[in-house]
XYZ file of C-alpha atoms in Angstrom:
550
model
C -14.279 30.415 -17.552
C -17.585 31.897 -19.241
C -20.995 30.827 -17.841
C -24.515 32.151 -18.980
C -27.760 31.585 -16.945
C -30.146 30.296 -19.265
C -32.509 33.442 -18.515
C -29.164 35.602 -19.716
C -29.247 33.770 -23.038
C -32.415 33.838 -23.580
C -32.419 37.939 -23.584
C -29.469 37.955 -25.729
C -30.427 40.227 -29.012
C -30.381 38.984 -32.227
C -27.943 40.134 -34.745
C -28.428 40.721 -38.478
C -26.641 37.393 -40.557
C -24.021 38.293 -42.480
C -24.437 37.745 -46.262
C -20.821 36.692 -46.539
C -20.847 33.856 -44.531
C -24.243 32.084 -46.194
C -23.888 29.434 -48.807
C -25.566 29.463 -51.749
C -26.368 26.575 -53.594
C -26.479 26.678 -57.488
C -29.440 25.771 -59.126
C -32.026 27.006 -55.622
C -34.682 29.511 -55.955
C -33.660 31.211 -52.630
C -30.687 32.024 -50.296
C -30.904 30.769 -46.365
C -34.132 30.719 -44.110
C -33.235 33.718 -42.465
C -32.586 35.958 -45.191
C -36.346 34.795 -46.309
C -37.794 35.411 -43.252
C -36.006 38.678 -42.491
C -35.188 37.289 -38.528
C -33.125 35.942 -36.257
C -33.451 32.663 -37.159
C -31.711 29.953 -34.656
C -28.759 28.642 -36.306
C -27.586 31.304 -38.097
C -24.415 33.724 -37.740
C -25.582 35.767 -34.491
C -28.823 34.120 -33.451
C -29.613 31.865 -30.136
C -28.332 27.912 -30.040
C -29.457 27.002 -27.265
C -32.765 25.519 -28.556
C -33.794 24.103 -31.857
C -31.358 23.505 -34.165
C -27.458 23.705 -33.950
C -25.509 26.162 -35.756
C -25.153 26.231 -39.634
C -21.912 25.066 -41.083
C -19.144 26.961 -40.355
C -20.490 28.288 -37.216
C -19.855 27.056 -33.411
C -22.194 27.314 -30.334
C -20.784 30.180 -27.961
C -22.217 31.249 -24.927
C -25.422 30.353 -26.530
C -24.850 32.779 -29.935
C -23.772 30.565 -33.653
C -20.240 32.501 -34.416
C -17.762 31.387 -36.985
C -15.335 28.571 -35.698
C -12.272 30.356 -37.072
C -11.217 27.881 -39.225
C -11.980 28.107 -42.715
C -14.483 26.302 -44.811
C -14.692 25.629 -48.638
C -18.039 24.663 -49.441
C -18.603 22.130 -52.033
C -20.735 23.135 -55.244
C -21.921 21.261 -58.090
C -23.100 23.104 -61.210
C -25.481 21.357 -63.626
C -27.226 23.033 -66.954
C -29.762 21.361 -68.546
C -30.607 21.792 -72.837
C -33.950 22.577 -74.021
C -34.731 19.102 -74.525
C -34.310 18.003 -71.323
C -30.617 16.404 -71.583
C -27.736 17.292 -69.746
C -25.043 18.687 -71.521
C -22.469 18.777 -69.064
C -21.564 18.271 -64.999
C -18.940 19.715 -63.183
C -18.038 19.056 -59.793
C -15.126 20.928 -57.549
C -13.360 19.068 -55.078
C -13.769 20.298 -51.532
C -11.555 20.996 -48.795
C -12.115 21.687 -44.861
C -9.069 22.856 -42.700
C -10.149 23.035 -39.067
C -8.292 25.283 -36.400
C -7.900 24.298 -32.714
C -9.405 27.445 -30.924
C -10.692 26.201 -27.674
C -14.685 26.929 -28.387
C -16.800 24.222 -27.825
C -20.892 23.154 -27.587
C -21.293 21.708 -24.612
C -24.215 20.040 -25.603
C -21.749 17.693 -27.634
C -20.832 16.171 -24.207
C -18.745 17.813 -21.355
C -16.298 15.086 -21.615
C -14.792 13.391 -24.795
C -16.195 16.652 -26.555
C -14.444 16.625 -29.926
C -14.093 20.043 -29.859
C -11.451 19.175 -27.228
C -8.686 17.168 -28.056
C -5.692 19.170 -25.915
C -5.070 16.844 -22.786
C -4.634 19.735 -20.320
C -7.944 21.273 -21.323
C -10.376 17.833 -22.190
C -13.697 19.400 -20.850
C -16.029 21.584 -22.525
C -17.697 24.213 -20.178
C -20.882 25.410 -20.095
C -19.859 28.892 -21.014
C -18.490 26.997 -24.482
C -15.033 27.047 -23.560
C -12.120 23.781 -23.605
C -11.344 23.354 -19.692
C -9.719 21.567 -17.604
C -11.173 20.236 -14.571
C -11.249 23.627 -12.493
C -13.929 24.822 -14.835
C -16.473 21.835 -14.383
C -19.468 22.264 -11.761
C -18.680 18.994 -10.552
C -16.317 16.285 -11.630
C -18.661 13.555 -9.636
C -22.051 14.822 -12.192
C -19.721 13.779 -14.414
C -18.690 10.339 -13.558
C -18.988 9.831 -10.107
C -16.660 7.087 -10.095
C -13.718 9.967 -10.439
C -15.710 13.143 -8.392
C -12.347 14.605 -7.391
C -10.551 17.251 -9.544
C -6.998 17.429 -9.732
C -5.445 20.888 -10.108
C -2.259 19.664 -10.570
C -3.352 17.425 -14.008
C -6.618 19.329 -14.334
C -8.380 15.807 -14.565
C -11.149 14.435 -12.826
C -9.934 11.612 -10.870
C -11.261 9.196 -7.922
C -8.767 11.101 -5.611
C -5.906 12.790 -4.540
C -3.276 12.831 -1.759
C -5.289 15.692 -0.076
C -8.611 14.405 -0.968
C -9.215 10.915 -0.392
C -12.804 10.829 1.192
C -14.116 9.329 -1.868
C -11.977 6.530 -0.926
C -13.541 3.266 0.956
C -12.715 1.549 4.297
C -11.971 -1.607 2.092
C -9.835 0.542 -0.372
C -8.740 3.190 1.988
C -5.423 4.395 0.256
C -5.267 7.197 -2.506
C -2.110 6.297 -5.139
C -0.686 9.897 -5.339
C 0.807 9.054 -8.637
C -2.647 6.861 -10.377
C -4.790 8.910 -8.493
C -6.598 5.605 -7.700
C -7.868 3.906 -4.421
C -6.032 0.913 -3.219
C -5.286 -1.369 -0.100
C -3.876 -0.517 2.897
C -0.448 -1.714 3.678
C 0.665 0.001 6.909
C -0.878 0.590 9.920
C 0.063 4.189 9.768
C -1.942 4.557 6.831
C -5.422 4.469 8.591
C -6.921 6.846 10.230
C -8.638 4.369 12.772
C -4.611 3.180 13.728
C -4.667 -0.425 12.469
C -4.644 -2.007 8.844
C -5.997 -5.875 7.789
C -2.750 -6.399 6.059
C -4.206 -9.674 4.463
C -7.131 -7.580 3.072
C -5.550 -4.219 2.791
C -8.630 -2.736 4.660
C -8.891 -0.109 7.781
C -10.157 -1.356 11.078
C -13.233 0.256 11.652
C -12.847 3.138 13.772
C -15.901 2.625 16.243
C -14.473 -0.946 17.247
C -11.615 -0.360 19.692
C -11.175 -1.856 22.977
C -9.055 -0.018 25.340
C -6.851 -1.514 28.094
C -5.216 -0.038 31.358
C -2.835 -2.286 33.340
C -4.045 -1.148 36.955
C -1.400 -2.610 38.834
C -2.628 -0.702 42.124
C -6.041 -2.058 41.854
C -7.319 1.541 42.570
C -10.397 0.838 40.351
C -9.498 2.258 37.281
C -10.331 -0.389 35.360
C -12.765 -3.403 35.246
C -12.450 -7.720 34.113
C -16.252 -8.187 33.498
C -16.798 -8.779 30.558
C -19.094 -6.521 28.273
C -18.702 -3.935 30.917
C -15.278 -2.264 29.941
C -12.919 -1.672 26.935
C -13.914 2.390 26.871
C -11.722 5.512 27.389
C -13.590 5.858 30.623
C -13.586 2.086 31.934
C -10.827 -0.008 30.193
C -10.042 -3.445 30.590
C -7.774 -4.389 33.043
C -5.787 -7.126 31.141
C -6.018 -7.528 26.841
C -7.525 -10.539 27.855
C -10.091 -9.507 29.114
C -10.575 -7.845 25.826
C -10.544 -10.588 24.194
C -12.651 -12.524 25.960
C -14.960 -9.030 25.350
C -14.560 -9.877 21.307
C -15.143 -13.470 21.824
C -18.329 -13.691 23.857
C -20.128 -10.421 22.189
C -19.075 -9.337 18.849
C -16.771 -12.320 17.128
C -17.650 -11.226 13.498
C -16.454 -7.563 14.027
C -12.645 -6.676 13.314
C -11.530 -4.830 16.487
C -8.045 -3.318 17.889
C -6.893 -3.619 21.729
C -5.062 -0.643 22.599
C -2.931 -0.517 25.300
C -3.155 2.763 27.083
C -0.049 4.355 28.588
C 0.290 5.854 31.760
C 0.451 2.520 34.038
C 3.062 -0.773 34.341
C 3.201 -1.731 30.857
C 3.913 -5.309 31.778
C 1.126 -7.471 31.204
C 0.952 -11.548 31.671
C 0.504 -13.988 28.598
C -2.223 -13.602 25.992
C -4.142 -16.557 24.228
C -6.047 -15.455 21.001
C -7.862 -18.683 20.177
C -10.863 -19.333 18.062
C -12.890 -23.122 16.383
C -15.186 -20.413 14.553
C -16.641 -17.826 13.796
C -13.308 -16.294 12.197
C -11.695 -13.418 14.502
C -9.529 -10.473 13.976
C -7.937 -8.326 16.450
C -5.513 -5.905 16.058
C -3.168 -5.502 19.331
C -0.917 -2.096 19.862
C 0.324 0.307 22.156
C -0.610 4.275 22.579
C 2.806 4.624 23.320
C 5.947 2.563 23.684
C 8.479 4.775 25.726
C 10.613 2.143 26.785
C 12.417 -1.207 26.121
C 10.590 -2.734 29.032
C 8.503 -5.420 28.235
C 4.551 -5.272 27.393
C 4.293 -9.049 27.686
C 6.325 -11.297 29.822
C 4.884 -15.182 30.596
C 6.177 -17.723 32.568
C 4.460 -19.966 29.299
C 4.126 -18.883 25.269
C 3.698 -15.078 25.762
C 1.613 -14.524 22.857
C -0.112 -17.620 21.311
C -2.628 -17.311 18.236
C -4.670 -20.263 17.522
C -7.460 -21.410 14.945
C -9.433 -19.241 12.829
C -7.877 -16.176 14.017
C -5.740 -13.274 12.441
C -3.696 -11.105 14.622
C -2.059 -7.396 14.011
C 0.547 -7.373 16.530
C 2.286 -3.482 16.515
C 4.971 -2.021 18.673
C 5.391 -4.384 21.470
C 8.058 -6.055 23.070
C 7.196 -9.714 24.250
C 9.545 -11.757 26.574
C 9.245 -15.193 28.212
C 10.442 -16.411 31.670
C 9.458 -20.245 30.992
C 12.634 -22.513 31.860
C 11.693 -25.256 28.710
C 12.074 -25.440 25.397
C 8.908 -22.818 25.172
C 8.138 -20.346 22.240
C 7.875 -16.433 23.124
C 5.413 -16.467 20.241
C 3.372 -19.423 18.991
C 0.785 -19.371 15.855
C -0.551 -23.031 15.207
C -3.814 -24.789 13.739
C -4.430 -22.557 10.771
C -4.055 -19.004 12.445
C -2.383 -16.214 10.676
C -0.279 -13.481 12.603
C 1.345 -10.329 11.569
C 3.794 -9.004 13.588
C 5.190 -5.051 13.111
C 7.833 -3.518 15.182
C 7.706 -6.285 17.326
C 10.949 -7.258 19.444
C 10.430 -11.133 20.947
C 13.556 -12.247 22.690
C 14.588 -14.107 25.966
C 13.083 -17.246 25.404
C 14.542 -20.813 26.297
C 12.898 -22.309 23.831
C 12.453 -20.549 20.247
C 11.470 -16.772 19.354
C 8.528 -17.397 17.289
C 6.966 -21.220 16.275
C 4.853 -22.411 13.287
C 3.132 -25.170 13.116
C 0.731 -25.386 10.819
C 0.593 -21.687 10.726
C -1.179 -20.444 7.711
C 0.817 -17.228 7.618
C 4.035 -15.824 9.826
C 4.604 -12.193 8.673
C 7.105 -10.022 10.385
C 8.472 -6.527 9.266
C 10.577 -4.316 11.107
C 11.175 -6.341 14.085
C 13.950 -8.309 16.160
C 14.061 -11.843 16.862
C 17.381 -12.085 19.574
C 19.007 -14.091 22.092
C 16.657 -16.968 21.812
C 17.559 -19.938 23.632
C 17.175 -22.119 20.801
C 16.133 -21.275 17.324
C 15.083 -17.079 16.601
C 12.423 -18.555 14.404
C 11.375 -22.864 13.715
C 8.220 -23.279 11.157
C 6.797 -26.062 10.207
C 4.114 -26.638 7.683
C 3.441 -23.186 6.977
C 4.187 -20.050 5.341
C 7.158 -17.519 6.494
C 7.232 -13.674 4.865
C 10.470 -11.747 6.602
C 11.062 -7.797 5.676
C 13.437 -6.110 7.476
C 14.003 -8.091 10.183
C 17.310 -8.610 12.725
C 17.188 -12.281 13.476
C 20.544 -12.665 15.916
C 22.026 -13.901 18.716
C 19.699 -17.131 19.043
C 21.067 -20.363 20.364
C 22.257 -19.238 23.590
C 21.234 -22.556 25.446
C 22.936 -26.152 25.335
C 19.914 -27.959 25.570
C 17.319 -27.535 22.099
C 19.333 -27.217 19.218
C 19.832 -23.705 18.415
C 20.547 -21.472 15.171
C 18.635 -18.832 13.351
C 15.839 -20.062 11.238
C 14.853 -24.129 10.877
C 12.101 -24.981 8.406
C 10.383 -28.091 7.418
C 7.930 -28.497 4.974
C 7.375 -24.243 4.528
C 7.481 -21.700 1.792
C 9.929 -19.004 2.671
C 10.105 -15.487 1.521
C 13.110 -13.228 3.307
C 13.931 -9.957 1.948
C 16.453 -6.917 3.317
C 16.781 -9.055 6.658
C 20.207 -9.802 8.865
C 20.822 -13.103 10.133
C 23.893 -12.907 12.247
C 25.586 -14.635 15.277
C 23.234 -17.592 15.470
C 24.539 -21.016 16.558
C 23.193 -24.113 16.696
C 24.429 -26.739 19.624
C 23.695 -29.379 17.112
C 25.081 -30.335 13.648
C 22.442 -27.885 11.148
C 22.991 -24.445 9.833
C 23.899 -21.657 12.182
C 22.142 -19.031 10.368
C 19.896 -21.272 7.959
C 18.608 -24.660 8.207
C 15.843 -27.029 6.608
C 15.682 -29.775 8.383
C 12.987 -31.207 6.142
C 12.305 -29.132 2.682
C 11.642 -25.845 1.630
C 8.935 -25.823 -0.236
C 8.938 -24.599 -4.095
C 9.006 -21.092 -4.324
C 11.270 -19.939 -1.316
C 13.857 -17.596 -1.302
C 16.099 -15.415 0.505
C 16.963 -12.356 -1.431
C 18.768 -8.907 -0.258
C 20.085 -10.293 3.327
C 23.033 -10.215 5.334
C 23.857 -14.087 6.427
C 26.924 -15.229 8.688
C 27.134 -17.727 11.382
C 28.486 -17.281 14.939
C 32.284 -17.024 15.312
C 32.028 -19.142 18.602
C 32.112 -22.268 17.328
C 32.867 -22.664 13.650
C 31.904 -26.465 12.722
C 28.506 -25.875 11.008
C 28.060 -24.428 7.471
C 25.985 -21.281 7.584
C 23.399 -22.632 5.539
C 22.263 -26.122 4.593
C 19.404 -25.788 2.402
C 19.533 -26.929 -0.819
C 16.053 -26.274 -2.057
C 16.491 -22.545 -0.962
C 17.231 -19.921 -3.469
C 19.294 -17.029 -1.772
C 19.282 -14.169 -4.043
C 21.751 -11.035 -3.884
C 23.115 -11.475 -0.417
C 25.996 -11.022 1.510
C 26.659 -14.635 2.684
C 29.547 -16.839 4.645
C 29.136 -19.912 3.214
C 26.487 -22.688 2.963
C 24.503 -24.939 0.449
C 22.067 -23.251 -1.448
C 20.919 -22.546 -5.270
C 21.007 -18.636 -6.181
C 22.789 -16.246 -8.383
C 24.375 -12.649 -7.537
C 25.611 -13.328 -4.219
C 28.850 -12.210 -2.374
C 30.904 -14.329 0.015
C 32.925 -13.021 2.707
C 34.370 -14.352 5.655
C 32.666 -13.693 9.067
C 35.025 -11.536 10.483
C 35.160 -9.249 7.378
C 31.030 -9.472 7.525
C 31.758 -8.820 11.410
C 33.494 -5.436 10.517
C 31.119 -3.991 8.444
C 28.444 -4.236 11.692
C 27.752 -2.372 14.943
C 25.412 -4.135 17.230
C 22.518 -2.418 19.189
C 22.551 -5.013 21.670
C 19.153 -4.057 23.786
C 16.857 -4.686 20.918
C 19.105 -6.932 18.782
C 20.006 -5.352 16.029
C 23.421 -5.144 14.064
C 23.601 -2.146 11.651
C 26.325 -0.992 9.034
C 28.725 1.099 10.920
C 28.734 3.895 8.236
C 28.708 4.924 4.486
C 32.727 3.656 3.961
C 30.617 0.225 5.299
C 27.721 0.969 3.187
C 29.688 1.561 0.030
C 31.673 -2.046 -0.153
C 28.001 -3.994 -0.633
C 26.153 -1.195 -2.052
C 25.907 -2.899 -5.244
C 24.763 -6.351 -4.072
C 21.423 -5.911 -3.589
C 18.644 -4.819 -5.954
C 15.068 -3.274 -4.860
C 12.315 -4.487 -7.101
C 8.743 -2.738 -7.456
C 6.825 -4.066 -4.155
C 9.760 -4.030 -2.180
C 9.920 -1.781 1.557
C 10.542 1.439 0.533
C 11.795 2.104 4.266
C 14.060 0.292 6.690
C 14.057 -1.517 9.876
C 13.692 1.945 11.360
C 12.231 3.943 8.948
C 14.753 5.377 6.998
C 14.143 5.597 3.355
C 15.706 3.029 1.003
C 16.408 4.246 -2.629
C 13.161 2.900 -4.612
C 14.343 2.884 -8.432
C 12.952 -0.542 -10.283
C 15.794 -2.840 -10.301
C 18.148 -0.272 -9.198
C 20.688 -0.460 -6.203
C 19.463 -1.619 -2.522
C 21.472 -1.815 0.508
C 21.195 -5.567 1.918
C 20.255 -6.265 5.268
C 17.000 -4.894 7.644
C 18.905 -1.480 8.123
C 20.624 1.262 6.108
C 22.770 3.933 6.909
C 20.397 6.423 8.099
C 20.949 10.114 5.404
């Protein structure tokens, strides 16, 4: 790349014009103006072009000097002979033709971008040195287009962002698409440097709104319960409820993270997040989760979200010691709850209960060994991705089954419903006690009831579409499903009982059902524990929450 300063350009010596390149106009009394003046006229061959007119026809400005453009030009000429009487006796016109050859030479004054002399996609910019180039020769991509301020050296184009340079992306659109090189929303917590993503908006949580909690069971003065005085690393709150009270009283409009610090007993009591307004947005996560021991265990609902709140819970183990039909997790009155890498188990009632829950979204989680249903939803919206719903309905008192819904939109994919049982005459795996709302669908999943008592069907929900799944039996709509007996499905799976997961045993078992599922753009690229899924649009996809690790 050549780049000459204006001082250097002005100091260039002017070469004499070349008579062979001058155009002769028949009937004109003079040739070019440079020959008439005897000097180096701007615009002529070998003369400056950094000021005044552009170069004469057939010439281009290169590094401040007019040079031959390397093409071939035939100039149109017209000869006219006039008689002594003033009448025109004849006229002859020659047709002109021009052939232009791309040579990478350009005049940057015609534009650095979209310069007609730089048509090639690998060299679309005109440098100040007068050569067509990629973005590495541009002084600043941001100076050309503030919205595309990053040079992508691989493509040679100015773009909004790259995987290594995403500073141009904002907190509201923090993620750089590595293919489109554009900023977009976050879709997972680990995509945010702050550690948490607002999944419903795609914005990262702010870096400076984190409250820390340290469970000081020995009461050695390492935490505080004084609202407004704690939440720092030096003086964390003693309980997560203290941190929620801080948000409610002091700064309810700011999204806050509540981080449970390691190094102390991780068992906390129940947590209640509620608001009648203004809206609260809270993320609840652990600094580390080294054991399957419960972070939250209570004698009532272990985690309750209610009212005008959005809560994101990540990497938590939730249990309930209640002896009645009490849920481990409850979402009510218009709240929105996102659970990721969460285990909800051990309750006498359902693992998850939603009643007018605006959205209950669960991913990479397990809901298992609860007394009644795994999930019970009424008047709301349920989304499951990479979720195990297993071994629910262990009590004789409260119904049971994997999933029971009424007036709810169901969106389930890549999940496993296995060995659930209802003590009542309901569907063991999925039961619509009322109606699954329009658009409800289960796909790419494994669904099989318990083998203990076989009086119920597995799926009882005429309004539900089940597509491309492995199922045992039941009444449903849908297509592309493969029916297998419960023992046959059981033979495919092995149990990881402490976390409620039933994974495919191996490659041979995976091969038996590999062609059932179909991956679509937007589906999860990873499974329950982070192993990659094949991501070819409309390509084969292993059904269920877990794939066989490579």
